[in-house]
Amino acid sequence: MTKADIITEISNKTGLEKQDVQATVEAFFKVVKNSMIEGENVYVRGFGSFVVKKRAQKTARNISKNTAIIIPEHYVPSFKPAKVFVEKVKSGNKVK
């Protein structure tokens, strides 16, 4: 399912114009992105948490040159689904 599919489905279920739904969805994503850029986590009860995780500095290998490189510590976005959401997916997921 793409973002366009989500917008169409929300529009059909709510009766709102697609442009209004698209603006709302885009605003939601912008708020989540900006919050995470600022280091804040976003919690959506019953759905999950958008969290910022810190990755420690580590040594990696460049195989082609056979040299060690240092990867500095950095932050990455992550999503952790809520337990309720995970259970619903487990019980309702059908193999196609």
Coordinates of C-alpha atoms in Angstrom, one line a residue:
M1 CA 0.0 0.0 0.0
T2 CA 1.4 3.4 -1.0
K3 CA 0.8 6.8 0.5
A4 CA -1.6 7.6 -2.4
D5 CA -3.6 4.4 -1.5
I6 CA -3.8 5.4 2.1
I7 CA -5.0 8.9 1.1
T8 CA -7.6 7.4 -1.2
E9 CA -8.9 5.0 1.5
I10 CA -9.1 7.7 4.2
S11 CA -10.9 9.9 1.8
N12 CA -13.4 7.2 0.9
K13 CA -14.1 6.3 4.5
T14 CA -14.4 9.8 5.9
G15 CA -16.0 11.6 2.9
L16 CA -13.3 14.3 3.1
E17 CA -11.7 15.7 -0.1
K18 CA -8.4 14.0 -1.2
Q19 CA -6.6 17.3 -1.0
D20 CA -7.5 17.8 2.6
V21 CA -6.6 14.2 3.5
Q22 CA -3.3 14.6 1.7
A23 CA -2.5 17.8 3.5
T24 CA -3.3 16.1 6.9
V25 CA -1.1 13.0 6.1
E26 CA 1.8 15.2 4.9
A27 CA 1.5 17.4 8.0
F28 CA 1.6 14.3 10.2
F29 CA 4.7 13.0 8.5
K30 CA 6.4 16.4 8.8
V31 CA 5.6 16.6 12.5
V32 CA 7.0 13.1 13.1
K33 CA 10.2 13.9 11.0
N34 CA 10.8 17.2 12.7
S35 CA 10.3 15.8 16.2
M36 CA 12.7 13.0 15.5
I37 CA 15.3 15.3 14.0
E38 CA 15.1 17.3 17.2
G39 CA 15.7 14.1 19.2
E40 CA 12.1 13.6 20.4
N41 CA 10.3 10.3 20.3
V42 CA 6.7 10.1 19.0
Y43 CA 4.3 7.8 20.7
V44 CA 1.0 6.8 19.0
R45 CA -1.0 4.7 21.5
G46 CA -2.3 1.5 20.0
F47 CA -0.1 1.9 16.9
G48 CA 3.6 2.2 18.0
S49 CA 6.5 4.5 18.7
F50 CA 8.8 6.3 16.4
V51 CA 12.0 6.5 18.4
V52 CA 15.5 7.8 17.8
K53 CA 18.2 5.2 18.6
K54 CA 21.8 6.0 19.2
R55 CA 24.4 3.8 17.4
A56 CA 27.7 3.5 19.2
Q57 CA 31.0 4.1 17.4
K58 CA 32.4 1.0 15.9
T59 CA 35.2 -0.3 13.7
A60 CA 34.4 -1.8 10.4
R61 CA 36.4 -3.2 7.5
N62 CA 36.7 -2.1 4.0
I63 CA 37.0 -5.5 2.3
S64 CA 38.3 -4.2 -1.1
K65 CA 41.2 -2.2 0.4
N66 CA 41.6 -4.5 3.5
T67 CA 41.6 -1.5 5.9
A68 CA 39.8 -0.7 9.1
I69 CA 37.5 2.3 9.2
I70 CA 35.9 4.0 12.2
I71 CA 32.2 4.6 12.0
P72 CA 31.4 7.4 14.4
E73 CA 28.4 7.2 16.8
H74 CA 25.2 8.4 15.1
Y75 CA 21.4 8.4 15.5
V76 CA 19.0 6.4 13.4
P77 CA 15.1 6.5 13.2
S78 CA 13.3 3.4 14.3
F79 CA 9.7 2.2 14.7
K80 CA 8.6 -0.1 17.5
P81 CA 5.0 -1.4 17.0
A82 CA 2.6 -1.5 20.0
K83 CA 1.9 -4.9 21.4
V84 CA -1.8 -4.6 20.5
F85 CA -0.8 -3.9 16.9
V86 CA 1.6 -6.8 16.8
E87 CA -1.0 -9.2 18.1
K88 CA -3.6 -8.1 15.6
V89 CA -1.1 -8.6 12.7
K90 CA -0.1 -12.0 14.0
S91 CA -3.7 -13.2 14.4
G92 CA -5.1 -11.5 11.2
N93 CA -2.3 -12.0 8.7
K94 CA -3.2 -14.4 6.0
V95 CA -0.7 -16.1 3.8
K96 CA -1.2 -15.3 0.1

